[in-house]
Amino acid sequence: MKKAFFITLLLLISLGCKKEIESSVKEEVSSTKKNEFAIIIHGGAGTILKKNMSDEKETEYKTKLEEAVKVGYTILKNGGTSQEAVMKTIQVMEESPLFNSGKGAVFTHDETNELDASFMDGKTLNAGAVAGVTNVKSPIELAIKVMTDSDHVMLSGKGASEFAKEKGLEIVDPSYFYTERRFKSLQRIKEKEKTALDHDDKMAVFYDSDIKNAKFGTVGCVALDKDGNISAGTSTGGMTNKRYGRIGDSPIIGSGTYANNNTCGVSSTGWGEYFIRNQVAYDISAQMEYKNSSLKEATKDVIQNKLTKLGGTGGVVALDKNGNMSFEFNTAGMYRASMDDKGELVVKIYKE
Amino acid sequence: MKKAFFITLLLLISLGCKKEIESSVKEEVSSTKKNEFAIIIHGGAGTILKKNMSDEKETEYKTKLEEAVKVGYTILKNGGTSQEAVMKTIQVMEESPLFNSGKGAVFTHDETNELDASFMDGKTLNAGAVAGVTNVKSPIELAIKVMTDSDHVMLSGKGASEFAKEKGLEIVDPSYFYTERRFKSLQRIKEKEKTALDHDDKMAVFYDSDIKNAKFGTVGCVALDKDGNISAGTSTGGMTNKRYGRIGDSPIIGSGTYANNNTCGVSSTGWGEYFIRNQVAYDISAQMEYKNSSLKEATKDVIQNKLTKLGGTGGVVALDKNGNMSFEFNTAGMYRASMDDKGELVVKIYKE
C-alpha cells in the first residue's frame, strides 16, 4: 500500500511538473541565438509564375536582389548598424527600375509618382514615415531623417519634401521617376477603366508587364546587427492609377513596417488596404510577445490564416531577435533574399 | 495509511484542477453581457486641472459631452447601428468650437486647418481614414464614406477633398474652421518659437487657453449596438503649428482607432507620435485576444505601463463585446462621458 501511495504521489507530481519543464525547455530553445547578425529583403509579392517570366528577366531580378542583400550583409559583418544596413540595402532597390519604389515607382492617376516609405528602430521603438513625396530621390532615407531629425513620426506631401530639402537630402526632378514601362501600365489601366470594373479589373492596378500578372510592388528589408538591434524599412510607389491621395500600408507603422528588439522586425508587401485592416506587421510581434509564438508560427498565422480569411494577398519578410528568419506569402511568388552570419545566401522568386 | 493516500490523492488532484476551474470561472464572468448596448466618448486628454478651469467653462464642456453621448445613446436604444451612433455623436463635437476637431480645429504653421479622422467597423474589420482635409465639414463622415464607397482605407489632402465632393458631402469654405481662440494659440506659439525650444516649450503646441495648460485635442467615440456590432471613430485638428504635412495617430487605424467584434473598440487621444509607435488602439485588442486580458487590464497596461514607459501621454476610451467600458489616461484629466443600456450617464473631466 505504502509503495502504491508513493508511486501515485510521484506520478502526480511528475505530471504536475511536466508543463513547467516543457515551458522552460521551450524558453531555452527560443533563446538560442541562431545568427549573431542577419538580413532579409523583399522586392514585392504577387502572381509571379515561372511560365510568364523570361530567363533574362529572372536573372536580372535575382542579380539585383543579391546585390542589395550583400550591401547590407557587408555592413552588418563589419559591425555596422542595422539602421544603416536597411537604408543602404533598400537604396539599391530604390535606384533600380525593376522594383516599384524610388526610380521604378508606378504612376498615379494624374501621371505623377507619389512615393511612400517607413522605418522603425527596434531598440528605441522610434519610427519615421513619409507619404506622397514626389521629388525626393530616396524615400527610405527621408523616413529615417523624419525619425532622427524631427519630433514627428509621419510627414506627407509637399511638407515632407520641404523637410527633405531643409535637411539637405537629394532632391530630384519628378521626371527622374519616369520609366516607359510604368507609364504604359498606367495607360493600359486607364483604357480598361472606360468600361465598368469587376473584381479582376480591379487587380489591373497591380499589373506588372515583367510577369504578365498582378504584383504588389514594394521593397523592404529587416536586419539584426551584432549589437542585437533590429531595424525594419519599407519603400514603395504604391498602386498604379492611385488617386484621391490614397495612402497604402507601406508608410503605416504597424501595418507596413514594425521593429522591436524584444520580438522581431517585419516589412510587408501586398494589397495595402488589407494590411492596414489586419495590422500585419505589429500583429506578428504581438503574437510573439503575448502568445509566445515562434517567428514562423506568428508569420504563418498572420499571413496564411488572418490575412487570407479577410481576402488579402501579399507577404512579409521577418526576422527575430535570435536571427531566425521567415519569408511568408500567400501569393504565387515573392522576390526575396536573405543572408545569415555564415554568409549563406538565399535568393528566390517562386513558391518552392 | 490508506486514508492518508486518498487524502493526498484528492489534495493533489484538486490542486491540479484549481487552475482549470479558475480559468473556466474567469471565462464565464467575461462572457457575461454587462450591457446589451453602450456608448463611450472623449473630447481630448491633457493637463486639465480644476484650479485652472472656470465653473462656466466646466459646465459648458459637460453640457456638450452630455448632449453628444445622448445622441448616440438614443440611436442605439432605438435599435440603430453603432456606425450611425459613432458618426452622429462625433458630429456634435465636430460642430462645437470647444473641441479640437471640425469647427474647433487648431491652426497649422501656415495658418490653415488640416483635419484628420478615422473609423473602423468591428464586424467586417473594414475601415476608412482621411488625413489633411481642409474644406470638409465633417471629417468623420468622410472617413466612413472612404470605408463604404471606395476601395481604399486612407485618403489624404486635396485628393480626399475631391473624393468628398464627388460623394456629395458638405464642403465648407476653409474660413468655417476659423476661431479666434485657436488663431491666438498659433500666434502665441509662433512668438515662443523665436527662442530655442526646450521640452516644456515643445508642449506649447498643445496649449489650450480654456485650461491654461497642455491638452491633446481630439474627439472620439466607441459604441456597441444591439446586434453586437462595435464601431469606433476619432476626429481631430491635430497639433497647433504643425507643419511638413505632419500626420498624427488619429487617422491611423490601429493607433488612433480600432474595432473588432471579437474583442473591443478603442479611440485614442494623446501625443500622436507615441500612440503610433505604441500601436495603442490595436494593442489593447491584441492583449485581449492573445493574453485573455480583460478590457480593464488591457487598457491599463497599454496606457499606464507601455505608453508611460516610452514617455507618451494621453488616454483612450474603450468598450468590449460585452458592453464593459473603460476610461484610461495618464494625464491630469480627460473630457469624457458614457451611457449604458440602463441609461446611466457618466460625465467627467478630472481624475477621480
mmCIF file of C-alpha atoms in Angstrom, chain B residues 33-292:
data_model
loop_
_atom_site.group_PDB
_atom_site.id
_atom_site.type_symbol
_atom_site.label_atom_id
_atom_site.label_comp_id
_atom_site.label_asym_id
_atom_site.label_seq_id
_atom_site.Cartn_x
_atom_site.Cartn_y
_atom_site.Cartn_z
ATOM 1 C CA LYS B 33 -23.144 40.521 -21.085
ATOM 2 C CA LYS B 34 -22.871 43.606 -18.925
ATOM 3 C CA ASN B 35 -24.683 45.856 -21.361
ATOM 4 C CA GLU B 36 -26.770 44.991 -24.392
ATOM 5 C CA PHE B 37 -25.649 48.292 -25.880
ATOM 6 C CA ALA B 38 -23.360 51.066 -24.690
ATOM 7 C CA ILE B 39 -21.510 54.190 -25.768
ATOM 8 C CA ILE B 40 -18.363 55.925 -24.550
ATOM 9 C CA ILE B 41 -16.770 59.175 -25.757
ATOM 10 C CA HIS B 42 -13.853 61.527 -25.187
ATOM 11 C CA GLY B 43 -13.154 65.150 -26.064
ATOM 12 C CA GLY B 44 -9.405 65.073 -25.530
ATOM 13 C CA ALA B 45 -6.988 64.391 -22.651
ATOM 14 C CA GLY B 46 -4.450 66.724 -21.068
ATOM 15 C CA THR B 47 -3.299 68.717 -18.083
ATOM 16 C CA ILE B 48 -6.883 69.588 -17.219
ATOM 17 C CA LEU B 49 -6.858 70.874 -13.625
ATOM 18 C CA LYS B 50 -9.841 72.177 -11.681
ATOM 19 C CA LYS B 51 -7.870 75.183 -10.418
ATOM 20 C CA ASN B 52 -7.369 76.455 -13.963
ATOM 21 C CA MET B 53 -10.938 75.971 -15.156
ATOM 22 C CA SER B 54 -13.817 78.380 -14.532
ATOM 23 C CA ASP B 55 -17.162 76.948 -13.406
ATOM 24 C CA GLU B 56 -18.773 78.302 -16.558
ATOM 25 C CA LYS B 57 -16.272 76.559 -18.828
ATOM 26 C CA GLU B 58 -16.654 73.336 -16.879
ATOM 27 C CA THR B 59 -20.424 73.450 -17.312
ATOM 28 C CA GLU B 60 -20.038 74.252 -20.990
ATOM 29 C CA TYR B 61 -17.831 71.188 -21.599
ATOM 30 C CA LYS B 62 -20.009 68.877 -19.509
ATOM 31 C CA THR B 63 -23.182 70.033 -21.236
ATOM 32 C CA LYS B 64 -21.724 69.420 -24.684
ATOM 33 C CA LEU B 65 -20.357 65.996 -23.718
ATOM 34 C CA GLU B 66 -23.788 65.037 -22.350
ATOM 35 C CA GLU B 67 -25.524 66.274 -25.488
ATOM 36 C CA ALA B 68 -23.138 64.285 -27.692
ATOM 37 C CA VAL B 69 -23.325 60.996 -25.797
ATOM 38 C CA LYS B 70 -27.127 61.182 -25.597
ATOM 39 C CA VAL B 71 -27.397 61.497 -29.375
ATOM 40 C CA GLY B 72 -25.599 58.181 -29.785
ATOM 41 C CA TYR B 73 -27.407 56.568 -26.856
ATOM 42 C CA THR B 74 -30.800 57.344 -28.400
ATOM 43 C CA ILE B 75 -29.768 55.848 -31.736
ATOM 44 C CA LEU B 76 -28.570 52.661 -30.017
ATOM 45 C CA LYS B 77 -31.650 52.414 -27.774
ATOM 46 C CA ASN B 78 -33.896 52.603 -30.826
ATOM 47 C CA GLY B 79 -32.007 49.741 -32.470
ATOM 48 C CA GLY B 80 -29.778 51.878 -34.702
ATOM 49 C CA THR B 81 -26.284 50.801 -35.728
ATOM 50 C CA SER B 82 -23.118 51.567 -33.812
ATOM 51 C CA GLN B 83 -21.789 53.133 -37.031
ATOM 52 C CA GLU B 84 -24.563 55.720 -37.053
ATOM 53 C CA ALA B 85 -24.246 56.300 -33.299
ATOM 54 C CA VAL B 86 -20.492 56.947 -33.568
ATOM 55 C CA MET B 87 -20.857 59.277 -36.540
ATOM 56 C CA LYS B 88 -23.703 61.375 -35.137
ATOM 57 C CA THR B 89 -22.107 61.608 -31.688
ATOM 58 C CA ILE B 90 -18.773 62.748 -33.100
ATOM 59 C CA GLN B 91 -20.533 65.261 -35.349
ATOM 60 C CA VAL B 92 -21.975 67.011 -32.275
ATOM 61 C CA MET B 93 -18.410 67.528 -31.053
ATOM 62 C CA GLU B 94 -17.069 68.399 -34.525
ATOM 63 C CA GLU B 95 -19.646 71.191 -34.750
ATOM 64 C CA SER B 96 -18.698 72.647 -31.352
ATOM 65 C CA PRO B 97 -15.807 75.145 -31.105
ATOM 66 C CA LEU B 98 -14.890 73.640 -27.709
ATOM 67 C CA PHE B 99 -13.045 70.628 -29.072
ATOM 68 C CA ASN B 100 -10.046 70.359 -31.396
ATOM 69 C CA SER B 101 -11.913 68.697 -34.264
ATOM 70 C CA GLY B 102 -14.090 70.058 -37.061
ATOM 71 C CA LYS B 103 -15.186 73.622 -36.238
ATOM 72 C CA GLY B 104 -12.785 73.998 -33.302
ATOM 73 C CA ALA B 105 -9.703 72.632 -35.094
ATOM 74 C CA VAL B 106 -6.335 74.167 -34.265
ATOM 75 C CA PHE B 107 -4.225 76.026 -36.833
ATOM 76 C CA THR B 108 -1.215 74.732 -38.747
ATOM 77 C CA HIS B 109 2.008 76.699 -39.143
ATOM 78 C CA ASP B 110 0.655 78.028 -42.450
ATOM 79 C CA GLU B 111 -2.482 79.337 -40.683
ATOM 80 C CA THR B 112 -4.723 76.739 -42.256
ATOM 81 C CA ASN B 113 -6.759 73.966 -40.605
ATOM 82 C CA GLU B 114 -5.943 70.401 -41.639
ATOM 83 C CA LEU B 115 -8.318 67.782 -40.330
ATOM 84 C CA ASP B 116 -7.796 64.054 -39.774
ATOM 85 C CA ALA B 117 -10.302 61.321 -38.910
ATOM 86 C CA SER B 118 -10.725 57.562 -38.946
ATOM 87 C CA PHE B 119 -13.420 54.963 -38.433
ATOM 88 C CA MET B 120 -13.448 51.171 -38.036
ATOM 89 C CA ASP B 121 -16.260 48.638 -38.236
ATOM 90 C CA GLY B 122 -15.755 45.769 -35.770
ATOM 91 C CA LYS B 123 -17.934 43.325 -37.709
ATOM 92 C CA THR B 124 -16.136 43.401 -41.062
ATOM 93 C CA LEU B 125 -12.823 44.896 -39.886
ATOM 94 C CA ASN B 126 -13.332 47.392 -42.666
ATOM 95 C CA ALA B 127 -12.003 50.885 -42.055
ATOM 96 C CA GLY B 128 -11.757 54.378 -43.507
ATOM 97 C CA ALA B 129 -9.490 57.312 -42.763
ATOM 98 C CA VAL B 130 -8.630 60.784 -44.035
ATOM 99 C CA ALA B 131 -5.610 62.999 -43.374
ATOM 100 C CA GLY B 132 -5.097 66.692 -44.054
ATOM 101 C CA VAL B 133 -8.527 67.705 -45.376
ATOM 102 C CA THR B 134 -9.195 71.448 -45.327
ATOM 103 C CA ASN B 135 -12.749 72.006 -46.525
ATOM 104 C CA VAL B 136 -14.929 69.062 -45.495
ATOM 105 C CA LYS B 137 -17.351 69.959 -42.702
ATOM 106 C CA SER B 138 -17.436 66.520 -41.108
ATOM 107 C CA PRO B 139 -14.169 64.574 -41.359
ATOM 108 C CA ILE B 140 -15.684 61.575 -39.527
ATOM 109 C CA GLU B 141 -18.430 61.331 -42.146
ATOM 110 C CA LEU B 142 -15.763 61.429 -44.854
ATOM 111 C CA ALA B 143 -13.763 58.662 -43.137
ATOM 112 C CA ILE B 144 -16.894 56.476 -43.115
ATOM 113 C CA LYS B 145 -17.528 57.323 -46.791
ATOM 114 C CA VAL B 146 -13.984 56.228 -47.669
ATOM 115 C CA MET B 147 -14.787 52.905 -45.982
ATOM 116 C CA THR B 148 -18.170 52.360 -47.609
ATOM 117 C CA ASP B 149 -17.701 53.934 -51.051
ATOM 118 C CA SER B 150 -14.066 53.403 -52.047
ATOM 119 C CA ASP B 151 -11.622 50.515 -52.387
ATOM 120 C CA HIS B 152 -9.259 52.345 -50.085
ATOM 121 C CA VAL B 153 -8.720 52.714 -46.371
ATOM 122 C CA MET B 154 -6.859 56.017 -46.290
ATOM 123 C CA LEU B 155 -7.092 59.147 -48.454
ATOM 124 C CA SER B 156 -5.216 62.390 -47.950
ATOM 125 C CA GLY B 157 -5.009 66.067 -48.800
ATOM 126 C CA LYS B 158 -6.659 67.523 -51.884
ATOM 127 C CA GLY B 159 -7.460 64.063 -53.189
ATOM 128 C CA ALA B 160 -9.563 63.326 -50.096
ATOM 129 C CA SER B 161 -11.485 66.603 -50.582
ATOM 130 C CA GLU B 162 -12.051 65.745 -54.232
ATOM 131 C CA PHE B 163 -13.474 62.371 -53.175
ATOM 132 C CA ALA B 164 -15.741 64.108 -50.618
ATOM 133 C CA LYS B 165 -17.071 66.437 -53.296
ATOM 134 C CA GLU B 166 -17.764 63.574 -55.709
ATOM 135 C CA LYS B 167 -19.692 61.766 -52.969
ATOM 136 C CA GLY B 168 -21.798 64.827 -52.194
ATOM 137 C CA LEU B 169 -20.513 65.528 -48.684
ATOM 138 C CA GLU B 170 -20.878 69.028 -47.298
ATOM 139 C CA ILE B 171 -17.969 71.203 -48.406
ATOM 140 C CA VAL B 172 -17.320 74.426 -46.490
ATOM 141 C CA ASP B 173 -15.097 77.401 -47.071
ATOM 142 C CA PRO B 174 -11.869 76.864 -45.070
ATOM 143 C CA SER B 175 -12.794 80.006 -43.086
ATOM 144 C CA TYR B 176 -15.551 77.901 -41.432
ATOM 145 C CA PHE B 177 -12.802 76.456 -39.216
ATOM 146 C CA TYR B 178 -11.564 79.873 -38.062
ATOM 147 C CA THR B 179 -11.994 80.531 -34.333
ATOM 148 C CA GLU B 180 -10.293 83.430 -32.640
ATOM 149 C CA ARG B 181 -9.162 81.324 -29.687
ATOM 150 C CA ARG B 182 -7.285 78.811 -31.879
ATOM 151 C CA PHE B 183 -5.781 81.554 -34.050
ATOM 152 C CA LYS B 184 -4.432 83.296 -30.945
ATOM 153 C CA SER B 185 -2.909 79.999 -29.769
ATOM 154 C CA LEU B 186 -0.988 79.757 -33.023
ATOM 155 C CA GLN B 187 0.351 83.325 -32.723
ATOM 156 C CA ARG B 188 1.408 82.641 -29.142
ATOM 157 C CA ILE B 189 3.395 79.567 -30.196
ATOM 158 C CA LYS B 190 4.996 81.330 -33.137
ATOM 159 C CA GLU B 191 6.137 84.027 -30.723
ATOM 160 C CA LYS B 192 7.671 81.425 -28.429
ATOM 161 C CA GLU B 193 9.359 79.712 -31.378
ATOM 162 C CA LYS B 194 11.587 82.723 -31.907
ATOM 163 C CA THR B 195 13.625 81.471 -28.998
ATOM 164 C CA ALA B 196 15.070 77.961 -28.801
ATOM 165 C CA LEU B 197 12.563 75.314 -27.763
ATOM 166 C CA ASP B 198 13.155 73.203 -24.663
ATOM 167 C CA HIS B 199 10.941 70.291 -23.677
ATOM 168 C CA ASP B 200 8.354 72.486 -21.947
ATOM 169 C CA ASP B 201 8.212 74.764 -24.946
ATOM 170 C CA LYS B 202 7.566 71.767 -27.163
ATOM 171 C CA MET B 203 4.456 71.182 -25.085
ATOM 172 C CA ALA B 204 3.323 74.686 -26.075
ATOM 173 C CA VAL B 205 1.913 73.261 -29.308
ATOM 174 C CA PHE B 206 -0.677 71.573 -27.133
ATOM 175 C CA TYR B 207 -1.548 74.701 -25.085
ATOM 176 C CA ASP B 208 -5.265 75.236 -24.581
ATOM 177 C CA SER B 209 -6.436 78.581 -23.243
ATOM 178 C CA ASP B 210 -9.562 77.098 -21.617
ATOM 179 C CA ILE B 211 -7.468 75.048 -19.194
ATOM 180 C CA LYS B 212 -4.328 77.218 -19.234
ATOM 181 C CA ASN B 213 -2.254 74.135 -19.935
ATOM 182 C CA ALA B 214 -1.499 71.373 -22.435
ATOM 183 C CA LYS B 215 -4.289 69.355 -23.986
ATOM 184 C CA PHE B 216 -4.272 66.793 -26.777
ATOM 185 C CA GLY B 217 -7.359 67.807 -28.619
ATOM 186 C CA THR B 218 -9.202 65.043 -30.345
ATOM 187 C CA VAL B 219 -12.716 63.685 -30.096
ATOM 188 C CA GLY B 220 -13.646 60.045 -30.232
ATOM 189 C CA CYS B 221 -16.457 57.596 -29.712
ATOM 190 C CA VAL B 222 -16.891 53.842 -29.384
ATOM 191 C CA ALA B 223 -20.305 52.168 -29.442
ATOM 192 C CA LEU B 224 -21.796 48.669 -29.150
ATOM 193 C CA ASP B 225 -25.218 48.186 -30.711
ATOM 194 C CA LYS B 226 -27.991 45.665 -30.027
ATOM 195 C CA ASP B 227 -26.720 43.438 -32.844
ATOM 196 C CA GLY B 228 -23.382 43.107 -31.068
ATOM 197 C CA ASN B 229 -21.512 45.284 -33.543
ATOM 198 C CA ILE B 230 -18.746 47.548 -32.265
ATOM 199 C CA SER B 231 -17.714 50.730 -34.103
ATOM 200 C CA ALA B 232 -15.010 53.230 -33.221
ATOM 201 C CA GLY B 233 -14.210 56.675 -34.612
ATOM 202 C CA THR B 234 -11.794 59.536 -33.973
ATOM 203 C CA SER B 235 -11.619 63.094 -35.386
ATOM 204 C CA THR B 236 -9.063 65.861 -34.829
ATOM 205 C CA GLY B 237 -7.471 69.082 -35.993
ATOM 206 C CA GLY B 238 -4.076 67.751 -34.937
ATOM 207 C CA MET B 239 -1.326 69.825 -33.335
ATOM 208 C CA THR B 240 -1.205 73.637 -33.279
ATOM 209 C CA ASN B 241 1.553 74.974 -35.541
ATOM 210 C CA LYS B 242 2.004 71.592 -37.241
ATOM 211 C CA ARG B 243 3.955 71.704 -40.466
ATOM 212 C CA TYR B 244 5.555 69.480 -43.093
ATOM 213 C CA GLY B 245 2.209 67.752 -43.619
ATOM 214 C CA ARG B 246 2.541 66.052 -40.232
ATOM 215 C CA ILE B 247 0.127 63.164 -39.696
ATOM 216 C CA GLY B 248 -0.651 62.126 -36.110
ATOM 217 C CA ASP B 249 -2.277 58.969 -34.768
ATOM 218 C CA SER B 250 -5.929 59.949 -35.238
ATOM 219 C CA PRO B 251 -6.196 58.809 -38.878
ATOM 220 C CA ILE B 252 -4.027 55.736 -38.311
ATOM 221 C CA ILE B 253 -6.003 52.506 -37.969
ATOM 222 C CA GLY B 254 -4.516 50.552 -35.054
ATOM 223 C CA SER B 255 -3.066 53.649 -33.390
ATOM 224 C CA GLY B 256 -5.899 56.206 -33.116
ATOM 225 C CA THR B 257 -8.835 53.898 -33.800
ATOM 226 C CA TYR B 258 -9.549 50.164 -33.731
ATOM 227 C CA ALA B 259 -12.654 47.976 -33.556
ATOM 228 C CA ASN B 260 -13.193 44.215 -33.609
ATOM 229 C CA ASN B 261 -16.436 42.495 -32.582
ATOM 230 C CA ASN B 262 -14.439 39.632 -31.043
ATOM 231 C CA THR B 263 -12.560 41.885 -28.651
ATOM 232 C CA CYS B 264 -13.166 45.616 -28.290
ATOM 233 C CA GLY B 265 -13.305 49.083 -29.807
ATOM 234 C CA VAL B 266 -10.882 51.894 -28.944
ATOM 235 C CA SER B 267 -10.486 55.618 -29.667
ATOM 236 C CA SER B 268 -7.273 57.381 -28.608
ATOM 237 C CA THR B 269 -6.346 60.931 -27.658
ATOM 238 C CA GLY B 270 -2.817 61.999 -26.863
ATOM 239 C CA TRP B 271 0.609 62.863 -28.176
ATOM 240 C CA GLY B 272 0.087 61.180 -31.554
ATOM 241 C CA GLU B 273 3.681 60.185 -32.251
ATOM 242 C CA TYR B 274 3.801 57.986 -29.138
ATOM 243 C CA PHE B 275 0.426 56.444 -29.955
ATOM 244 C CA ILE B 276 1.724 55.429 -33.391
ATOM 245 C CA ARG B 277 4.943 53.961 -32.008
ATOM 246 C CA ASN B 278 2.917 52.017 -29.407
ATOM 247 C CA GLN B 279 0.099 50.867 -31.696
ATOM 248 C CA VAL B 280 -2.124 51.857 -28.793
ATOM 249 C CA ALA B 281 -5.599 51.030 -30.126
ATOM 250 C CA TYR B 282 -4.778 47.637 -31.649
ATOM 251 C CA ASP B 283 -2.501 46.657 -28.764
ATOM 252 C CA ILE B 284 -5.482 46.710 -26.394
ATOM 253 C CA SER B 285 -7.358 44.325 -28.689
ATOM 254 C CA ALA B 286 -4.261 42.106 -29.098
ATOM 255 C CA GLN B 287 -3.836 41.738 -25.318
ATOM 256 C CA MET B 288 -7.496 40.705 -25.018
ATOM 257 C CA GLU B 289 -7.217 38.222 -27.890
ATOM 258 C CA TYR B 290 -3.824 36.687 -27.181
ATOM 259 C CA LYS B 291 -3.422 37.071 -23.393
ATOM 260 C CA ASN B 292 -7.083 36.758 -22.469
#
